[in-house]
Amino acid sequence: MKHDQIVQKVLNFIAADGATEDAFNRLALDLFKFQFELNEPFRRFALKRGRTPRTVKLWKEIPAVPIDAFKELTLSCCPPEDASRVFMTSGTTQDEIRGKSFHSTLSVYDASMLKTFEKWVMQGLQKINMGILYPSEDVMPNSSLSHYLALAFEHFGSSSSQYLMDERNGINFDMLFEEFERAQTTGVPFALLGASYSFVPVLDEMARRNISFALPAGSRLFDTGGFKGLSRNIEPDEFYGSLSFSLGVPRRLCINMYGMTELSTQFYDWGNDVCPSVKRGPHWIRTRAIDPLTGEDMPWGEVGILAHCDLAHFNIVSTILTEDAGIATDDGFVFLGRTDGVEARGCSMAVEEFLNATRI
């Protein structure tokens, strides 16, 4: 199947109201065939596992690629130099190799993001006044989160929305607190969006100034990405409790997004009244909690490593093995944090297996 045909198929699938398991499986197998033919490192890995388009009959049988492989290999069905955009992982040190996702077109990523954001974040609103606590796409063109927030800003932000943080100067606290005061005075809902670690200095500065706010009904807070060593770590229950108390936003409208550079689809919760919350995704992604060495599902209710099959990530590889621990639920999963101990060693061994299989 040609590139443009695959793109249209995926776009049509995303645009549908839902999908049966059979329809998901058919498209997943089409994408596996497409990637098997055009993504050479992935083909070698699949062959080493004895998985080919002839032998694989179910989406769960498609071999999951460990996310660390994105740092070592070029995983793309289009020539890398022809990619419309390359998103790169952040990296925690200056010298760390950054994983890359090559997008032959952003039409699929954008369609995936817009539909899910409208459902889980906007929740019936067409526009809302937004403040963005993250550098703009112009400053960070290889950041998938910068692009994600730019889409939110463009499609769902009111005309008075603005960026409140830049890479050089950090958060503009005076401008941010003016926005909070304006929202309080006018009663117009306000949405603050950013990386989780960006909210910590906001809470600290409010405490330093001894101020708090009561944002109007309909306001919401959106965070993603964790703390990444860029702020102090705060346990989820304390984090959302502090945000709710300091800004007057109910915890059910403190929305967390789970996403990564190695995916083109995001997961969301319905607020954080209870922590840890259940993360849910749209009909074009499926999640399993697996044993990283065998690839088999963990018994129901037991902790495993999260593996996602994302049909929107069509140009790279659709099935990835994360380094995140979690428990599968009927309608999503509970994210428990990064792996450690036995699970972490299992992920490392899975990476080594993948790299060995792709070497000529």
Short mmCIF file of C-alpha atoms in Angstrom, two decimals:
data_model
loop_
_atom_site.label_atom_id
_atom_site.label_comp_id
_atom_site.label_asym_id
_atom_site.label_seq_id
_atom_site.Cartn_x
_atom_site.Cartn_y
_atom_site.Cartn_z
CA MET A 1 0.00 0.00 0.00
CA LYS A 2 1.36 3.43 -0.95
CA HIS A 3 2.10 6.23 1.48
CA ASP A 4 -0.83 8.46 0.50
CA GLN A 5 -3.25 5.54 0.71
CA ILE A 6 -2.01 4.66 4.21
CA VAL A 7 -2.33 8.29 5.33
CA GLN A 8 -5.90 8.53 4.07
CA LYS A 9 -6.84 5.22 5.68
CA VAL A 10 -5.53 6.37 9.05
CA LEU A 11 -7.20 9.77 8.74
CA ASN A 12 -10.53 8.11 7.92
CA PHE A 13 -10.10 5.80 10.91
CA ILE A 14 -9.43 8.73 13.24
CA ALA A 15 -12.40 10.67 11.87
CA ALA A 16 -14.83 7.82 12.62
CA ASP A 17 -16.86 7.89 15.83
CA GLY A 18 -15.32 4.64 17.02
CA ALA A 19 -14.01 1.29 15.87
CA THR A 20 -14.60 -2.38 16.46
CA GLU A 21 -11.76 -4.62 17.55
CA ASP A 22 -11.83 -6.22 14.10
CA ALA A 23 -11.49 -2.85 12.33
CA PHE A 24 -8.60 -1.87 14.61
CA ASN A 25 -6.91 -5.18 13.93
CA ARG A 26 -7.24 -4.86 10.14
CA LEU A 27 -5.64 -1.41 10.06
CA ALA A 28 -2.91 -2.44 12.51
CA LEU A 29 -2.00 -5.33 10.19
CA ASP A 30 -1.98 -3.01 7.16
CA LEU A 31 0.42 -0.71 8.99
CA PHE A 32 2.59 -3.65 10.06
CA LYS A 33 2.94 -4.67 6.43
CA PHE A 34 3.72 -1.09 5.38
CA GLN A 35 6.38 -0.71 8.09
CA PHE A 36 7.80 -4.20 7.51
CA GLU A 37 8.42 -3.34 3.86
CA LEU A 38 9.87 0.15 4.28
CA ASN A 39 11.45 0.31 7.76
CA GLU A 40 14.58 -1.83 7.48
CA PRO A 41 15.66 -2.01 11.17
CA PHE A 42 12.11 -2.90 12.16
CA ARG A 43 11.94 -5.58 9.47
CA ARG A 44 15.13 -7.22 10.78
CA PHE A 45 13.75 -7.23 14.31
CA ALA A 46 10.43 -8.69 13.20
CA LEU A 47 12.19 -11.42 11.21
CA LYS A 48 14.35 -12.28 14.23
CA ARG A 49 11.14 -12.70 16.20
CA GLY A 50 9.65 -14.82 13.40
CA ARG A 51 6.96 -12.22 12.76
CA THR A 52 6.04 -11.31 9.20
CA PRO A 53 2.89 -10.01 7.51
CA ARG A 54 2.17 -13.65 6.57
CA THR A 55 2.40 -15.00 10.11
CA VAL A 56 0.98 -12.15 12.21
CA LYS A 57 -2.81 -12.27 12.43
CA LEU A 58 -3.52 -10.10 15.48
CA TRP A 59 -2.28 -6.65 16.47
CA LYS A 60 -1.03 -8.04 19.77
CA GLU A 61 1.42 -10.24 17.84
CA ILE A 62 3.19 -7.26 16.22
CA PRO A 63 6.60 -7.02 17.93
CA ALA A 64 6.92 -3.98 20.19
CA VAL A 65 10.01 -1.80 19.64
CA PRO A 66 11.67 -0.54 22.86
CA ILE A 67 11.67 3.27 22.97
CA ASP A 68 15.44 3.40 23.59
CA ALA A 69 15.87 2.05 20.06
CA PHE A 70 14.69 5.45 18.79
CA LYS A 71 17.99 6.85 20.09
CA GLU A 72 20.16 4.29 18.31
CA LEU A 73 18.46 3.74 14.96
CA THR A 74 16.63 5.60 12.22
CA LEU A 75 13.12 4.19 12.32
CA SER A 76 11.22 5.66 9.39
CA CYS A 77 9.27 4.46 6.37
CA CYS A 78 10.14 7.59 4.41
CA PRO A 79 13.73 8.73 3.75
CA PRO A 80 14.70 10.74 6.84
CA GLU A 81 15.70 13.72 4.72
CA ASP A 82 12.15 13.83 3.28
CA ALA A 83 10.44 14.00 6.68
CA SER A 84 8.08 16.93 7.13
CA ARG A 85 9.07 17.22 10.81
CA VAL A 86 11.40 15.40 13.19
CA PHE A 87 10.39 15.35 16.84
CA MET A 88 13.14 14.65 19.36
CA THR A 89 13.06 13.51 22.96
CA SER A 90 14.16 16.10 25.48
CA GLY A 91 17.19 14.33 26.98
CA THR A 92 18.13 14.97 30.59
CA THR A 93 21.80 15.80 29.97
CA GLN A 94 23.56 17.83 27.31
CA ASP A 95 25.42 14.84 25.90
CA GLU A 96 22.56 12.36 25.98
CA ILE A 97 21.52 10.94 22.62
CA ARG A 98 18.00 12.04 21.78
CA GLY A 99 15.39 9.73 20.31
CA LYS A 100 13.82 10.82 17.02
CA SER A 101 10.43 10.32 15.41
CA PHE A 102 10.31 11.10 11.69
CA HIS A 103 6.95 12.34 10.41
CA SER A 104 6.41 12.18 6.66
CA THR A 105 3.38 14.43 7.18
CA LEU A 106 1.91 16.10 10.25
CA SER A 107 -1.68 15.68 9.03
CA VAL A 108 -2.18 12.46 10.99
CA TYR A 109 -0.50 13.68 14.19
CA ASP A 110 -2.55 16.88 14.07
CA ALA A 111 -5.85 15.07 13.45
CA SER A 112 -5.12 12.73 16.36
CA MET A 113 -4.24 15.57 18.74
CA LEU A 114 -7.14 17.85 17.84
CA LYS A 115 -9.84 15.21 18.21
CA THR A 116 -8.63 13.96 21.58
CA PHE A 117 -7.90 17.43 23.00
CA GLU A 118 -11.39 18.59 22.08
CA LYS A 119 -12.93 15.64 23.91
CA TRP A 120 -10.85 15.38 27.05
CA VAL A 121 -9.67 18.93 27.65
CA MET A 122 -12.23 21.26 26.06
CA GLN A 123 -15.17 19.07 27.13
CA GLY A 124 -17.77 20.94 25.11
CA LEU A 125 -16.13 24.38 25.01
CA GLN A 126 -15.23 25.79 21.60
CA LYS A 127 -12.69 28.38 22.78
CA ILE A 128 -11.08 29.31 26.08
CA ASN A 129 -8.58 31.94 27.19
CA MET A 130 -5.27 30.07 27.44
CA GLY A 131 -1.94 30.68 29.08
CA ILE A 132 0.92 28.47 27.87
CA LEU A 133 3.74 27.59 30.28
CA TYR A 134 6.10 26.23 27.65
CA PRO A 135 8.38 27.68 24.95
CA SER A 136 6.79 28.26 21.55
CA GLU A 137 7.20 26.06 18.50
CA ASP A 138 9.47 28.71 16.93
CA VAL A 139 11.90 28.29 19.81
CA MET A 140 11.66 24.48 20.00
CA PRO A 141 10.73 23.20 16.50
CA ASN A 142 11.79 19.62 17.32
CA SER A 143 9.62 19.36 20.44
CA SER A 144 6.43 17.37 20.01
CA LEU A 145 5.01 19.11 23.10
CA SER A 146 5.69 22.56 21.61
CA HIS A 147 3.82 21.50 18.47
CA TYR A 148 1.02 19.99 20.54
CA LEU A 149 0.56 23.18 22.55
CA ALA A 150 0.76 25.30 19.40
CA LEU A 151 -2.17 23.31 17.99
CA ALA A 152 -4.14 23.83 21.20
CA PHE A 153 -3.34 27.55 21.14
CA GLU A 154 -4.30 27.98 17.48
CA HIS A 155 -7.49 25.90 17.40
CA PHE A 156 -8.93 26.27 20.89
CA GLY A 157 -7.39 29.41 22.40
CA SER A 158 -9.37 32.66 22.43
CA SER A 159 -7.90 35.82 20.91
CA SER A 160 -6.50 36.92 24.27
CA SER A 161 -4.50 33.72 24.79
CA GLN A 162 -0.75 34.07 25.18
CA TYR A 163 2.53 32.34 25.93
CA LEU A 164 3.71 33.06 29.44
CA MET A 165 7.11 31.38 29.33
CA ASP A 166 10.13 31.47 27.08
CA GLU A 167 13.33 29.47 27.06
CA ARG A 168 15.56 32.42 27.96
CA ASN A 169 13.60 34.24 30.67
CA GLY A 170 11.43 31.47 32.07
CA ILE A 171 7.95 32.15 33.41
CA ASN A 172 6.62 35.69 33.34
CA PHE A 173 5.02 35.57 36.79
CA ASP A 174 3.70 39.14 36.71
CA MET A 175 1.87 38.53 33.44
CA LEU A 176 0.57 35.17 34.66
CA PHE A 177 -0.82 36.57 37.91
CA GLU A 178 -2.41 39.44 35.98
CA GLU A 179 -4.21 36.80 33.89
CA PHE A 180 -5.42 35.10 37.04
CA GLU A 181 -6.68 38.39 38.46
CA ARG A 182 -8.42 39.29 35.20
CA ALA A 183 -10.17 35.92 35.12
CA GLN A 184 -11.32 36.40 38.73
CA THR A 185 -12.65 39.87 37.96
CA THR A 186 -14.39 39.12 34.66
CA GLY A 187 -15.61 35.60 35.47
CA VAL A 188 -14.26 34.39 32.12
CA PRO A 189 -12.80 30.84 32.41
CA PHE A 190 -9.05 30.50 32.06
CA ALA A 191 -6.95 27.46 31.09
CA LEU A 192 -3.30 27.11 32.07
CA LEU A 193 -1.38 24.53 30.04
CA GLY A 194 2.20 23.36 30.40
CA ALA A 195 4.72 20.76 31.44
CA SER A 196 4.17 19.43 34.95
CA TYR A 197 7.48 20.86 36.15
CA SER A 198 6.39 24.36 35.03
CA PHE A 199 3.61 24.42 37.63
CA VAL A 200 5.97 23.88 40.57
CA PRO A 201 7.67 27.31 40.38
CA VAL A 202 4.21 28.88 39.97
CA LEU A 203 3.13 27.32 43.26
CA ASP A 204 6.41 28.38 44.88
CA GLU A 205 6.14 31.98 43.66
CA MET A 206 2.54 32.23 44.87
CA ALA A 207 3.65 30.98 48.28
CA ARG A 208 6.52 33.48 48.31
CA ARG A 209 4.12 36.35 47.52
CA ASN A 210 1.51 34.91 49.88
CA ILE A 211 -1.23 35.01 47.23
CA SER A 212 -3.88 32.64 45.93
CA PHE A 213 -6.67 32.85 43.37
CA ALA A 214 -10.18 31.58 42.80
CA LEU A 215 -10.42 31.10 39.06
CA PRO A 216 -13.99 31.19 37.70
CA ALA A 217 -16.10 28.10 37.04
CA GLY A 218 -15.06 26.32 33.88
CA SER A 219 -11.36 27.10 34.33
CA ARG A 220 -9.00 24.18 33.96
CA LEU A 221 -5.38 23.19 34.45
CA PHE A 222 -3.51 20.91 32.07
CA ASP A 223 -0.14 19.33 32.80
CA THR A 224 1.99 16.69 31.17
CA GLY A 225 5.41 15.10 31.21
CA GLY A 226 6.29 14.81 34.87
CA PHE A 227 9.08 16.73 36.57
CA LYS A 228 12.16 15.39 34.69
CA GLY A 229 14.54 16.65 37.37
CA LEU A 230 13.73 20.25 36.36
CA SER A 231 11.80 20.94 39.55
CA ARG A 232 11.33 19.11 42.79
CA ASN A 233 9.18 15.99 42.57
CA ILE A 234 5.74 16.16 44.15
CA GLU A 235 3.51 13.13 44.63
CA PRO A 236 0.39 13.35 42.42
CA ASP A 237 -2.11 13.66 45.26
CA GLU A 238 -0.19 16.55 46.84
CA PHE A 239 0.49 18.16 43.45
CA TYR A 240 -3.15 18.33 42.34
CA GLY A 241 -4.31 19.16 45.82
CA SER A 242 -1.95 22.16 45.90
CA LEU A 243 -2.99 23.34 42.44
CA SER A 244 -6.68 23.06 43.30
CA PHE A 245 -6.28 24.87 46.63
CA SER A 246 -4.07 27.68 45.27
CA LEU A 247 -6.04 28.40 42.09
CA GLY A 248 -9.58 27.39 43.00
CA VAL A 249 -9.88 24.84 40.20
CA PRO A 250 -11.62 21.58 41.16
CA ARG A 251 -9.41 18.51 40.86
CA ARG A 252 -11.77 17.04 38.28
CA LEU A 253 -10.58 19.85 35.98
CA CYS A 254 -6.90 19.32 36.76
CA ILE A 255 -6.26 17.23 33.67
CA ASN A 256 -3.10 15.24 33.07
CA MET A 257 -1.98 14.13 29.61
CA TYR A 258 0.26 11.08 29.12
CA GLY A 259 2.19 11.26 25.87
CA MET A 260 5.66 10.81 24.42
CA THR A 261 7.73 11.63 21.37
CA GLU A 262 7.55 7.98 20.31
CA LEU A 263 3.76 8.21 19.91
CA SER A 264 1.41 10.34 17.81
CA THR A 265 -1.55 9.88 20.17
CA GLN A 266 -2.04 11.03 23.74
CA PHE A 267 -3.88 9.64 26.76
CA TYR A 268 -5.90 11.69 29.25
CA ASP A 269 -7.70 11.33 32.54
CA TRP A 270 -11.01 12.82 33.64
CA GLY A 271 -9.32 14.97 36.26
CA ASN A 272 -7.47 13.91 39.38
CA ASP A 273 -10.07 13.52 42.11
CA VAL A 274 -8.39 10.16 42.73
CA CYS A 275 -4.67 9.50 42.24
CA PRO A 276 -3.31 7.67 40.40
CA SER A 277 -5.98 8.31 37.77
CA VAL A 278 -6.92 6.07 34.85
CA LYS A 279 -5.47 7.22 31.54
CA ARG A 280 -7.73 6.72 28.53
CA GLY A 281 -7.10 7.02 24.82
CA PRO A 282 -9.15 7.17 21.60
CA HIS A 283 -10.19 4.27 19.42
CA TRP A 284 -6.99 4.29 17.33
CA ILE A 285 -4.68 3.26 20.16
CA ARG A 286 -4.53 0.19 22.42
CA THR A 287 -2.43 -0.45 25.52
CA ARG A 288 -1.23 -3.65 27.16
CA ALA A 289 0.67 -4.32 30.39
CA ILE A 290 3.20 -6.97 29.42
CA ASP A 291 6.25 -8.93 30.49
CA PRO A 292 9.04 -7.10 28.59
CA LEU A 293 10.97 -10.27 27.83
CA THR A 294 8.17 -12.52 26.62
CA GLY A 295 5.83 -9.90 25.23
CA GLU A 296 2.93 -11.71 26.90
CA ASP A 297 0.14 -9.92 28.75
CA MET A 298 0.48 -9.84 32.51
CA PRO A 299 -2.35 -11.46 34.47
CA TRP A 300 -5.27 -9.07 34.87
CA GLY A 301 -4.67 -6.52 37.61
CA GLU A 302 -0.92 -7.16 37.88
CA VAL A 303 1.80 -4.62 37.17
CA GLY A 304 3.56 -4.85 33.82
CA ILE A 305 5.42 -2.69 31.34
CA LEU A 306 3.15 -0.57 29.17
CA ALA A 307 3.15 -1.33 25.44
CA HIS A 308 1.13 0.89 23.12
CA CYS A 309 -0.14 0.17 19.62
CA ASP A 310 -0.73 3.61 18.08
CA LEU A 311 -2.18 3.56 14.57
CA ALA A 312 -1.47 7.28 14.16
CA HIS A 313 2.29 6.64 14.43
CA PHE A 314 2.19 5.11 10.97
CA ASN A 315 5.52 6.29 9.48
CA ILE A 316 7.75 5.04 12.27
CA VAL A 317 6.62 1.96 14.18
CA SER A 318 3.12 1.67 15.58
CA THR A 319 3.84 -0.67 18.49
CA ILE A 320 6.30 0.48 21.16
CA LEU A 321 7.54 -0.90 24.45
CA THR A 322 7.85 1.88 27.02
CA GLU A 323 9.87 2.02 30.23
CA ASP A 324 6.72 2.78 32.19
CA ALA A 325 5.08 0.49 34.72
CA GLY A 326 1.32 0.26 34.80
CA ILE A 327 -1.80 -1.81 35.25
CA ALA A 328 -4.27 -2.39 32.42
CA THR A 329 -7.92 -1.54 33.08
CA ASP A 330 -11.10 -2.12 31.11
CA ASP A 331 -10.91 1.31 29.48
CA GLY A 332 -7.25 2.30 29.74
CA PHE A 333 -4.41 1.93 32.22
CA VAL A 334 -3.06 3.23 35.49
CA PHE A 335 0.41 4.74 35.10
CA LEU A 336 2.67 3.92 38.05
CA GLY A 337 5.91 5.63 36.99
CA ARG A 338 9.18 4.56 35.45
CA THR A 339 10.33 0.99 35.90
CA ASP A 340 12.91 -0.14 38.39
CA GLY A 341 14.35 -3.39 39.65
CA VAL A 342 13.45 -6.51 37.70
CA GLU A 343 11.19 -4.66 35.29
CA ALA A 344 13.92 -2.16 34.38
CA ARG A 345 16.39 -4.96 33.71
CA GLY A 346 13.79 -6.61 31.52
CA CYS A 347 13.42 -3.41 29.47
CA SER A 348 17.20 -3.14 29.09
CA MET A 349 17.38 -6.73 27.87
CA ALA A 350 14.57 -6.05 25.41
CA VAL A 351 16.52 -3.09 24.01
CA GLU A 352 19.66 -5.20 23.65
CA GLU A 353 17.67 -7.90 21.87
CA PHE A 354 16.27 -5.35 19.45
CA LEU A 355 19.66 -3.81 18.67
CA ASN A 356 21.28 -7.23 18.17
CA ALA A 357 18.51 -8.25 15.79
CA THR A 358 18.96 -5.13 13.65
CA ARG A 359 22.71 -5.44 13.19
CA ILE A 360 23.82 -6.81 9.84
#
